[in-house]
mmCIF file of C-alpha atoms and ligand atoms in Angstrom:
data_model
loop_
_atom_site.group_PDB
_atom_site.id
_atom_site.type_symbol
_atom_site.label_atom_id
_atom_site.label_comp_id
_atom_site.label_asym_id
_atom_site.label_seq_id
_atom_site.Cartn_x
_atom_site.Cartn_y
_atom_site.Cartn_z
ATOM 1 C CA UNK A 24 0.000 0.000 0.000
ATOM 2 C CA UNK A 25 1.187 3.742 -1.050
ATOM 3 C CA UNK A 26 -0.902 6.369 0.658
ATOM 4 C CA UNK A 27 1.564 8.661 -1.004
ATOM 5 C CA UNK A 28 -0.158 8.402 -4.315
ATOM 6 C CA UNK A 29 -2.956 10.381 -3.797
ATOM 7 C CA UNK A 30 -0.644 12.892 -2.415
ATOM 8 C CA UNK A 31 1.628 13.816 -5.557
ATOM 9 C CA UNK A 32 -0.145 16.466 -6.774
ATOM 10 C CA UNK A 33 -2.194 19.620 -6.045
ATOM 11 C CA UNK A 34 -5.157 18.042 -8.163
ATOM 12 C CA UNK A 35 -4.676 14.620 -6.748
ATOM 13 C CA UNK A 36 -4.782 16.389 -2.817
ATOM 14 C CA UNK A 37 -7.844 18.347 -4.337
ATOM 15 C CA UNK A 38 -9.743 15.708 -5.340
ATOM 16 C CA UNK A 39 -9.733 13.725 -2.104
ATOM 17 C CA UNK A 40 -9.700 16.962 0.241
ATOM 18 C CA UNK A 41 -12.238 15.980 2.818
ATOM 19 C CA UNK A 42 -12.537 19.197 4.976
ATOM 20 C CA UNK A 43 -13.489 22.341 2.602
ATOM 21 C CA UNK A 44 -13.462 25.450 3.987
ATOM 22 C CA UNK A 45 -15.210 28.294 2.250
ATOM 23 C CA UNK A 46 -16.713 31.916 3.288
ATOM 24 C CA UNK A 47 -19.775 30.197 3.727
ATOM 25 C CA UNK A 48 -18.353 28.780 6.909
ATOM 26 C CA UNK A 49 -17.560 32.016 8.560
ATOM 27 C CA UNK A 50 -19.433 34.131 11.166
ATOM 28 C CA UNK A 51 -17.213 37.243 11.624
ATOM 29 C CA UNK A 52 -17.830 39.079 14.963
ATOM 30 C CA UNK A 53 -17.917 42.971 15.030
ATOM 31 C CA UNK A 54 -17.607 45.301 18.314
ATOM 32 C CA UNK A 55 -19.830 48.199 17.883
ATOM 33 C CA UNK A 56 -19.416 51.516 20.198
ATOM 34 C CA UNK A 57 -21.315 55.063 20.782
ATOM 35 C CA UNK A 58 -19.990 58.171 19.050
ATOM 36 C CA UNK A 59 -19.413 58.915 15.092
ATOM 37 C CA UNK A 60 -16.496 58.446 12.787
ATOM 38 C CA UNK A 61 -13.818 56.598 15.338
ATOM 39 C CA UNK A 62 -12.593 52.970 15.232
ATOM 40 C CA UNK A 63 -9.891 51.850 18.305
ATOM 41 C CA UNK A 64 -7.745 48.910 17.815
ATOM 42 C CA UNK A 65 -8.256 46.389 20.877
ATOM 43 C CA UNK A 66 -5.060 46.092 22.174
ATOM 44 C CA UNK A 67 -4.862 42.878 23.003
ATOM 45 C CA UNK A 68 -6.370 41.780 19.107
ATOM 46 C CA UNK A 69 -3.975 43.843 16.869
ATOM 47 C CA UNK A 70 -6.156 44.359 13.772
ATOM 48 C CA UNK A 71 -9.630 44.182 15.667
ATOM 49 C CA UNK A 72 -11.413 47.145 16.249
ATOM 50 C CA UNK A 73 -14.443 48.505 17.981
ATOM 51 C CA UNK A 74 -16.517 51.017 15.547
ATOM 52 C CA UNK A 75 -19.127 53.830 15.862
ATOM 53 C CA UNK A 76 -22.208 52.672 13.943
ATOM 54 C CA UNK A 77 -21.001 55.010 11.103
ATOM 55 C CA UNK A 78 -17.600 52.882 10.355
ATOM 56 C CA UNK A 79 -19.459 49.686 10.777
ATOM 57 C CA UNK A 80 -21.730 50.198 7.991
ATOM 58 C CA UNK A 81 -18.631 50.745 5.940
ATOM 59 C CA UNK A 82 -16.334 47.621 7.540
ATOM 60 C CA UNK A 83 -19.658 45.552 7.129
ATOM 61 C CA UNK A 84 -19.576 46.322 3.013
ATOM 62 C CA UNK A 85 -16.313 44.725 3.004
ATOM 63 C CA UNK A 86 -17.779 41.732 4.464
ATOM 64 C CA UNK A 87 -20.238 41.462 2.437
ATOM 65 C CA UNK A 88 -18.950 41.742 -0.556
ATOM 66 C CA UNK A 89 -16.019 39.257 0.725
ATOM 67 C CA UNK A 90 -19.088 36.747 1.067
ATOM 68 C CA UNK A 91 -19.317 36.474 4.394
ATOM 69 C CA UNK A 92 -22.774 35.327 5.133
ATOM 70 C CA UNK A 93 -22.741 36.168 8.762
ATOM 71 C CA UNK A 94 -22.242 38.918 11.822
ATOM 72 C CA UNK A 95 -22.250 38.434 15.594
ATOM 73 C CA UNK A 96 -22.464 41.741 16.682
ATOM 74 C CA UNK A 97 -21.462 42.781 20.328
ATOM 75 C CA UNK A 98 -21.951 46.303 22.061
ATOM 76 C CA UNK A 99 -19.287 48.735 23.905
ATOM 77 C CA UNK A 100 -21.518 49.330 27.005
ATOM 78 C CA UNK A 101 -21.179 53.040 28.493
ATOM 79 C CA UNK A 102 -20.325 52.373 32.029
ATOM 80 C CA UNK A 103 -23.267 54.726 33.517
ATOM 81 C CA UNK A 104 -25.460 52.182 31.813
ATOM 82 C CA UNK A 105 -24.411 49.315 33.606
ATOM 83 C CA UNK A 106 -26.302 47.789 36.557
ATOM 84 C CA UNK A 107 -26.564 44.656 38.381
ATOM 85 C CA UNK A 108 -29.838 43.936 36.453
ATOM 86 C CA UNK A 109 -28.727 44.403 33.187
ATOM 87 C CA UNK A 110 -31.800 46.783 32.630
ATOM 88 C CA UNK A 111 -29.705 48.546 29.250
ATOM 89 C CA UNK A 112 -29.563 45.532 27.759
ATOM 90 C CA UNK A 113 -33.326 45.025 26.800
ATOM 91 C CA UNK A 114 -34.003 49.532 26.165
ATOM 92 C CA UNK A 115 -35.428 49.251 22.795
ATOM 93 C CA UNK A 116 -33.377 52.543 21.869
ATOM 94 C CA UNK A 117 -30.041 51.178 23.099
ATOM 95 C CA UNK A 118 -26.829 50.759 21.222
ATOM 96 C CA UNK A 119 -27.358 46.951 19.804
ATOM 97 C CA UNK A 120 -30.981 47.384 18.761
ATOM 98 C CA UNK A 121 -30.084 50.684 16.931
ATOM 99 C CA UNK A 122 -27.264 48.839 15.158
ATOM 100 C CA UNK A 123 -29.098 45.773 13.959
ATOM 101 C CA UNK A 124 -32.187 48.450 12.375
ATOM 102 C CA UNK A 125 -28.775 50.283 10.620
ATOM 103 C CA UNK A 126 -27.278 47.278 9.596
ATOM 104 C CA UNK A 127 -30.225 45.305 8.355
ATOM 105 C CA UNK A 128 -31.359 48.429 5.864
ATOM 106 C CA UNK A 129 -27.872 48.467 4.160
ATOM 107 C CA UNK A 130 -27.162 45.026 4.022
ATOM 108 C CA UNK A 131 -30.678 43.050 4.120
ATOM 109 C CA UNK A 132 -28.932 39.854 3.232
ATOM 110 C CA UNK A 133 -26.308 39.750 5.701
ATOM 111 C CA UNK A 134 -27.315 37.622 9.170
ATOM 112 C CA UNK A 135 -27.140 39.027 11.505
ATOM 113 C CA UNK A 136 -26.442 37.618 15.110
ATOM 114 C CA UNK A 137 -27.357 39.267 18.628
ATOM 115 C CA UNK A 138 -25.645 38.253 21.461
ATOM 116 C CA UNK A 139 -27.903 37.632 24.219
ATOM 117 C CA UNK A 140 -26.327 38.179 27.830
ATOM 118 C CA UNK A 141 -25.748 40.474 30.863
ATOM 119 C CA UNK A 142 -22.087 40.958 31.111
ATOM 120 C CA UNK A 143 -21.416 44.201 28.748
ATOM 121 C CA UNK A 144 -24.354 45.686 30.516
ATOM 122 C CA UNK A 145 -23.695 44.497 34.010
ATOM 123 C CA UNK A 146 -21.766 46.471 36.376
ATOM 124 C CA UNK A 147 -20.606 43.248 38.097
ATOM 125 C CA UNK A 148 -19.114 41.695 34.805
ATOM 126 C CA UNK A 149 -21.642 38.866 35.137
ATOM 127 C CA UNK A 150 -23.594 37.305 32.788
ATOM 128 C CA UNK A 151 -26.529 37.002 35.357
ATOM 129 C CA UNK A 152 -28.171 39.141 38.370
ATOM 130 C CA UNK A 153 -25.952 38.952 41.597
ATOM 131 C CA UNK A 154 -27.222 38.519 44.983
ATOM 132 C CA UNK A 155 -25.108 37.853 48.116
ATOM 133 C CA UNK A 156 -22.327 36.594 45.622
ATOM 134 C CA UNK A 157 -24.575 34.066 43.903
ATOM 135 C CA UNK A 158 -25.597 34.503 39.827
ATOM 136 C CA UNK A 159 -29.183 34.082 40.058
ATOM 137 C CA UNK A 160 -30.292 31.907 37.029
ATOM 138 C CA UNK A 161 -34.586 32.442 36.327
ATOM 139 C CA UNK A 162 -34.220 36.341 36.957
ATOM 140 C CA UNK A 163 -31.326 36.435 34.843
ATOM 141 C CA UNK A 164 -33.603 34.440 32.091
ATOM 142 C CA UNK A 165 -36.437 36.410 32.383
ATOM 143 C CA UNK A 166 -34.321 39.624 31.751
ATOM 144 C CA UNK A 167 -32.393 37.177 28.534
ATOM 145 C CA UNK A 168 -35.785 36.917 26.971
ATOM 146 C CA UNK A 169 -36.377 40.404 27.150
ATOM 147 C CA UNK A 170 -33.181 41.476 25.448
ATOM 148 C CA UNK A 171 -34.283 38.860 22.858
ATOM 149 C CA UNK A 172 -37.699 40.377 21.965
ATOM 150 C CA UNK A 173 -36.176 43.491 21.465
ATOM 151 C CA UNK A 174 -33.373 42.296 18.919
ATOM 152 C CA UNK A 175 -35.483 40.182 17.392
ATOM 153 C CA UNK A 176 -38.144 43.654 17.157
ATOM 154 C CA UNK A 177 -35.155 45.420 15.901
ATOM 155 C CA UNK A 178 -34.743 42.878 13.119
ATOM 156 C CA UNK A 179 -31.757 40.613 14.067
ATOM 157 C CA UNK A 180 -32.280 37.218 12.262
ATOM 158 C CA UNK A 181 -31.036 34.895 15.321
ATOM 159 C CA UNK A 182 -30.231 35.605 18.828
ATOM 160 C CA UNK A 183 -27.371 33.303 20.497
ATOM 161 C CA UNK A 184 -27.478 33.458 24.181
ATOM 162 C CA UNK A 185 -23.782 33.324 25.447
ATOM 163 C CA UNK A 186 -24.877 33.221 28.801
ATOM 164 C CA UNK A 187 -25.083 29.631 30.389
ATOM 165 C CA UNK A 188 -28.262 30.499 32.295
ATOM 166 C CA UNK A 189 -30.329 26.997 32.485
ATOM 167 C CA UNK A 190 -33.070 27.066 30.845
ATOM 168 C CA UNK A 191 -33.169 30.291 28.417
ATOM 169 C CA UNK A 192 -32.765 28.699 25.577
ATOM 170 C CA UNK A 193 -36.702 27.417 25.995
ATOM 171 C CA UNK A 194 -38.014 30.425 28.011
ATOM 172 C CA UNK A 195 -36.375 32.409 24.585
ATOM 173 C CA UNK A 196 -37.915 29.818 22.025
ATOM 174 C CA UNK A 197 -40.965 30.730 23.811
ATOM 175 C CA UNK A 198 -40.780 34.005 24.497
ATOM 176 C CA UNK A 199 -40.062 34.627 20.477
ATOM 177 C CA UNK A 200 -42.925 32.684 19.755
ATOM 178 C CA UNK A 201 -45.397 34.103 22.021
ATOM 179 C CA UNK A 202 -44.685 37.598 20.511
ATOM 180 C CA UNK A 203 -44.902 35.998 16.858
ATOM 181 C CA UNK A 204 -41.513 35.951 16.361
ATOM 182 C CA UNK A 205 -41.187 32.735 14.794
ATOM 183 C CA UNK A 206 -38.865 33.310 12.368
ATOM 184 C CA UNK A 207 -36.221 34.117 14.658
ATOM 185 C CA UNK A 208 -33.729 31.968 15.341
ATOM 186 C CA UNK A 209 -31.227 30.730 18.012
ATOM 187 C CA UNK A 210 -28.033 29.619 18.084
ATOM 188 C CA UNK A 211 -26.863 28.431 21.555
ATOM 189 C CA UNK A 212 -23.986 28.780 22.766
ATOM 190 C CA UNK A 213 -24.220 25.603 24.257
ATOM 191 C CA UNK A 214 -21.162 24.112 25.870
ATOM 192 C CA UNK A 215 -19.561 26.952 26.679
ATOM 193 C CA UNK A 216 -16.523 26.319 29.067
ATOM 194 C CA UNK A 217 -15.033 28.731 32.248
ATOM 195 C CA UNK A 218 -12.254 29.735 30.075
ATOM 196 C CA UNK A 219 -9.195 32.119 30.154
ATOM 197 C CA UNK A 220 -9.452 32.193 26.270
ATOM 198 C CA UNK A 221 -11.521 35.124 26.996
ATOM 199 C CA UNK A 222 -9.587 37.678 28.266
ATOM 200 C CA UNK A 223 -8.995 39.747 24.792
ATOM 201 C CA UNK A 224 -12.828 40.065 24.711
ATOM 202 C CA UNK A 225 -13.248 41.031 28.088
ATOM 203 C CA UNK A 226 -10.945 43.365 27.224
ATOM 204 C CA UNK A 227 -13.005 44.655 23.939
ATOM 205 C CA UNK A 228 -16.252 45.384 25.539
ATOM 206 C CA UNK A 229 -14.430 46.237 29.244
ATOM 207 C CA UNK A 230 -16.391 43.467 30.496
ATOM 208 C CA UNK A 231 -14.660 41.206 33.285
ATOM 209 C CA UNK A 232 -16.194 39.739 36.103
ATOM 210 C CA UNK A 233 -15.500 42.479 38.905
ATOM 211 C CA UNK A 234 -15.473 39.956 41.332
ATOM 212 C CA UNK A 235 -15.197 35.922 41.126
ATOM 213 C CA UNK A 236 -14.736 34.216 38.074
ATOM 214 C CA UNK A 237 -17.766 32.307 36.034
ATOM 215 C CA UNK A 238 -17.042 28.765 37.323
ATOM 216 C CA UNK A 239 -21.080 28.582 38.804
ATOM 217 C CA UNK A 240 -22.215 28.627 34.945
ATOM 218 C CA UNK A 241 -19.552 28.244 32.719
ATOM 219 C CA UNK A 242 -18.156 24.598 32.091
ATOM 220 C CA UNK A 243 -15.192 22.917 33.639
ATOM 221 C CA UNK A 244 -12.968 22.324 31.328
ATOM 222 C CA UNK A 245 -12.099 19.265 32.670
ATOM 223 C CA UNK A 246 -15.801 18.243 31.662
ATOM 224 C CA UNK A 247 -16.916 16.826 28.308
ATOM 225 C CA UNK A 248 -19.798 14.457 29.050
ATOM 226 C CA UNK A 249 -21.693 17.320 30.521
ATOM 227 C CA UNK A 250 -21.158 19.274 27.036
ATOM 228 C CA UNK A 251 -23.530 16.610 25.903
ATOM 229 C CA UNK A 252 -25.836 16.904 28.457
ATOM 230 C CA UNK A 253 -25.963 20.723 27.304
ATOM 231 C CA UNK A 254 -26.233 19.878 23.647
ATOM 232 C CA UNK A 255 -29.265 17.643 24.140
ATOM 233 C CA UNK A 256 -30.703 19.914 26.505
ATOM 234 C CA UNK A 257 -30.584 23.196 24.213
ATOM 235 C CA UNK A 258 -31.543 21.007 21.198
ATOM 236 C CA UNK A 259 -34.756 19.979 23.442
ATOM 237 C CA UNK A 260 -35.235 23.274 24.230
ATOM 238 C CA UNK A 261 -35.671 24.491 20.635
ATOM 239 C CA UNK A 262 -32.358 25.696 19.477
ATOM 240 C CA UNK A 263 -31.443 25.623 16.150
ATOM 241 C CA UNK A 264 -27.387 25.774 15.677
ATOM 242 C CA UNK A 265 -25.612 24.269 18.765
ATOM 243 C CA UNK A 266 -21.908 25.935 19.975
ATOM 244 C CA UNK A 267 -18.469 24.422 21.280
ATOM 245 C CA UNK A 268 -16.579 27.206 22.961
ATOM 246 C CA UNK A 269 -13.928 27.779 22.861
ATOM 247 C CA UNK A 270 -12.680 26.118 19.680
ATOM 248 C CA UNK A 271 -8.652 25.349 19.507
ATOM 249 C CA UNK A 272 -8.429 23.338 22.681
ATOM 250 C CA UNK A 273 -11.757 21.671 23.029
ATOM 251 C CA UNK A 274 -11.655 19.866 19.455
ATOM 252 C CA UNK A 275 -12.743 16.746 21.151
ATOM 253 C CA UNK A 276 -15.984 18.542 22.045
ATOM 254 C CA UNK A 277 -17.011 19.754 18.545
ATOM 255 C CA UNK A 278 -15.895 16.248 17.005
ATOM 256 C CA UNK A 279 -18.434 14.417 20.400
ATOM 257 C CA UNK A 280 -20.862 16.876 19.608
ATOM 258 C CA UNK A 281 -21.427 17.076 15.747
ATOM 259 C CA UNK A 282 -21.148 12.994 16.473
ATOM 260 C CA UNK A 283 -24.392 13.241 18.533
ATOM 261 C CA UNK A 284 -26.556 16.704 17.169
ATOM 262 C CA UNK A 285 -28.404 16.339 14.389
ATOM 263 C CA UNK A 286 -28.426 20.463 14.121
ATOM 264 C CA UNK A 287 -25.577 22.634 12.918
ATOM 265 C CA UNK A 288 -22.314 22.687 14.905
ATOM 266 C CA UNK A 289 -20.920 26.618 15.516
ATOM 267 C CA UNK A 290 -17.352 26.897 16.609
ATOM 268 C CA UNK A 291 -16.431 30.110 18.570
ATOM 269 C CA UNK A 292 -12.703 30.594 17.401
ATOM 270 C CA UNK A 293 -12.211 33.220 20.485
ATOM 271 C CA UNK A 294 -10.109 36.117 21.270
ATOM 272 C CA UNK A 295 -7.417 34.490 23.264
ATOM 273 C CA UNK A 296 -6.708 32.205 20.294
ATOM 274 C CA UNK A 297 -6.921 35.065 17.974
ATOM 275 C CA UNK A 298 -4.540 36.830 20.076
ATOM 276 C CA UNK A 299 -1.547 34.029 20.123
ATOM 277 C CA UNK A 300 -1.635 33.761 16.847
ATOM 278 C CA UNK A 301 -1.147 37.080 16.405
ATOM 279 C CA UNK A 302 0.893 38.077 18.674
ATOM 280 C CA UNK A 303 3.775 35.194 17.288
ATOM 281 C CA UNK A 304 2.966 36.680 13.791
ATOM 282 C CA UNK A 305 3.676 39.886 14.613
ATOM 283 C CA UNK A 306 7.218 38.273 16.015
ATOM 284 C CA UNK A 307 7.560 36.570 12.714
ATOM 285 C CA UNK A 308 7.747 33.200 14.395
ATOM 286 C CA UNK A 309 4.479 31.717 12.600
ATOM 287 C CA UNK A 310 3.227 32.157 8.787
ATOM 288 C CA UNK A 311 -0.108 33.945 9.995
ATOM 289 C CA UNK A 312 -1.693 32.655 6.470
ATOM 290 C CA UNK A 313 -1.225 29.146 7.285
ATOM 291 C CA UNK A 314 -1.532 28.739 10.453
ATOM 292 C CA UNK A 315 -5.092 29.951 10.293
ATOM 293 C CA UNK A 316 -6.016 28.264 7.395
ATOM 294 C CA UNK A 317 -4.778 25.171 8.619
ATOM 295 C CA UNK A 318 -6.387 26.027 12.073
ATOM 296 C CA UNK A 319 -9.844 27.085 10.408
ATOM 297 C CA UNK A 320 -10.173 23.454 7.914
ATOM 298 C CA UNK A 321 -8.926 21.734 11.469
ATOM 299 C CA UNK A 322 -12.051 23.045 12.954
ATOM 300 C CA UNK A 323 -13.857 21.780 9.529
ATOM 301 C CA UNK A 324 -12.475 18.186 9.811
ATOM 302 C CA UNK A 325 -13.547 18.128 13.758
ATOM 303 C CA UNK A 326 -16.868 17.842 13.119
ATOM 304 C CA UNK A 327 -17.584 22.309 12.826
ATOM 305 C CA UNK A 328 -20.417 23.454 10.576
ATOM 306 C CA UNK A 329 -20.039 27.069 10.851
ATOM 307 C CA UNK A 330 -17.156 29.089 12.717
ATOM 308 C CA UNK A 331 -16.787 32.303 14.637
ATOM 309 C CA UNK A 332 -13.326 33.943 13.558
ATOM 310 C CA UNK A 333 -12.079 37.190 14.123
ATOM 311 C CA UNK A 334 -10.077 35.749 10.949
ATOM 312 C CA UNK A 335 -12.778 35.841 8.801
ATOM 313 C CA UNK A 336 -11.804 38.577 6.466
ATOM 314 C CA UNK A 337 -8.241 37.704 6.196
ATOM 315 C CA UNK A 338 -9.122 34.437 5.662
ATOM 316 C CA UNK A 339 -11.689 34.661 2.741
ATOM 317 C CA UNK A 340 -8.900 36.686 0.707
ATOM 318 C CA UNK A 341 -6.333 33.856 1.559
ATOM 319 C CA UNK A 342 -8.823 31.464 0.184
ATOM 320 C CA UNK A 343 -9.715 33.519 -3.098
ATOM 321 C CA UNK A 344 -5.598 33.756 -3.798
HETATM 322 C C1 LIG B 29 -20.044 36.895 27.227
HETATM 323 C C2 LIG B 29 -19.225 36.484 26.064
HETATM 324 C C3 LIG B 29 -17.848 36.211 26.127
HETATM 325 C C4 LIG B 29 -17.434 35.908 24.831
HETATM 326 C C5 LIG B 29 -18.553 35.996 23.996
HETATM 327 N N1 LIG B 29 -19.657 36.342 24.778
HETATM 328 C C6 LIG B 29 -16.917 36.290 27.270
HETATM 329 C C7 LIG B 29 -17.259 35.670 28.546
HETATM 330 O O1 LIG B 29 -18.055 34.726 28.639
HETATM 331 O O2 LIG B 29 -16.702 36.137 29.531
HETATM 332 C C8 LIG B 29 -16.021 35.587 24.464
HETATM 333 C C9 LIG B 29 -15.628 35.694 23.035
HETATM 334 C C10 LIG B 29 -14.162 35.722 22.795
HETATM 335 O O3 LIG B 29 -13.331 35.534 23.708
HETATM 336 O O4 LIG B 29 -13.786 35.925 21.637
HETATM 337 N N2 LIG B 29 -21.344 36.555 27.331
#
């Protein structure tokens, strides 16, 4: 036996390529602020920015016309806004809801994706309503479904609660479809582990837990039975893409959970691994270009349907070379 044969040539390698990864694939994420004309690099992402509405629009006609089908938008949260309730993050006239109404009249065929949580709104940092210490889980849903009506009133074509609340993805499903939003989807972010991954976003949106970490609803990520236990529990609940979080060092998740979920599989490719790959490209120790392409099909070939990348742009030009 020669496996070698099929690898002599590029056509050869083509033709029996079993991962493909195409713009279709991609869900690029976009940090949106107050104010007019200004972007700001995040520091800790070189060549991610947070825009005013105004430079969106523009950095969103780039996306679409690179054939990305997808945005998960996420809001810069004025810190006078923030309180332990959350109570910006449902105001029908806030930042996100504004956006997505902007956003969906220039570009009506882009998706676009809500994030559905506290934290950017919370003056703890928490994804959840604190009392005595404790992240109180059905107050905290009740105030998740409310955000969700008003994206999905603003026009945002799914909502993907980040949060790990128990339960919301059902009291969402229902909420939606009480209020005749139907059509509206969700994508879960379903196993979503305690990770330090996230620090680059925290970062972004000035965010962080201001006390504690988010060990009482985020996974261990020691854990990978219970991701299943989440999967089947969202996909009960009425979800319609399921999410492994992070991506790069929980590939045995996404390749357990596409195994077992007969719905889409989202990746969240998330700051922190944005941010090493980076930051050694920037050093010129890594080819940037290949190591996320090779990173992105490795997703593919673990079992990922659709990925969140802060690459995205980059690499749909790589892939059109
Ligand atoms: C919060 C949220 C986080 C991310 C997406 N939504 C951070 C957190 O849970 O603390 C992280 C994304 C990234 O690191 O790229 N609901």
């Amino acid at each position: 036996m020669r496996p070698r044969r099929l690898r002599q040539t590029d056509s050869l390698r083509r033709m029996v390529r079993e991962a493909n990864l195409t713009a279709n694939d991609m869900i690029y994420p976009v940090f949106v602020m107050e104010g007019e004309n200004t972007k700001q690099e995040i520091t800790s992402m070189p060549g991610s920015f947070r825009y005013t509405l105004d430079l969106l629009l523009e950095e969103l006609k780039e996306v679409s016309e690179l054939g990305i089908p997808a945005i998960a938008l996420f809001p810069l949260v004025a810190e006078d806004l923030k309180d332990n309730a959350g109570t910006e993050s449902y105001n029908p006239n806030g930042l996100v809801p504004r956006a997505v109404k902007a956003i969906k009249a220039a570009f009506p065929d882009l998706t676009v994706i809500t994030d559905i949580a506290l934290d950017p709104y919370s003056n703890q940092g928490h994804d959840g309503i604190v009392e005595n210490g404790e992240i109180l889980n059905d107050e905290t849903v009740a105030i998740l479904v409310k955000q969700a009506l008003s994206h999905a009133e603003a026009g945002a074509d799914i909502v993907a609660p980040s949060d790990m609340m128990d339960g919301r993805i059902g009291a969402i499903r229902q909420g939606l479809d009480a209020a005749g939003w139907t059509n509206v989807g969700i994508l879960a972010y379903s196993a979503k582990y305690a990770s330090a991954y996230y620090g680059p976003f925290r970062d972004a949106l000035d965010s962080a837990p201001k006390f504690g970490d988010k060990k009482t609803y985020q996974m261990d990520p020691a854990n990978s039975g219970e991701a299943i236990k989440e999967v089947e529990l969202d996909i009960m609940e009425g979800a319609d893409i399921v999410m492994v979080k992070p991506a790069l060092s929980y590939m045995d998740i996404i390749y357990r959970v596409k195994e077992i979920s007969s719905l889409p599989v989202a990746v969240y490719n998330v700051s922190g691994e944005y941010a090493m790959v980076k930051a050694a490209a920037l050093n010129g120790w890594i080819d940037e270009k290949k190591v996320v392409l090779e990173t992105l099909t490795s997703f593919k070939r673990a079992g990922a349907d659709l990925i969140l990348t802060y690459h995205a742009k980059d690499a749909v030009r790589w892939l059109a070379e």
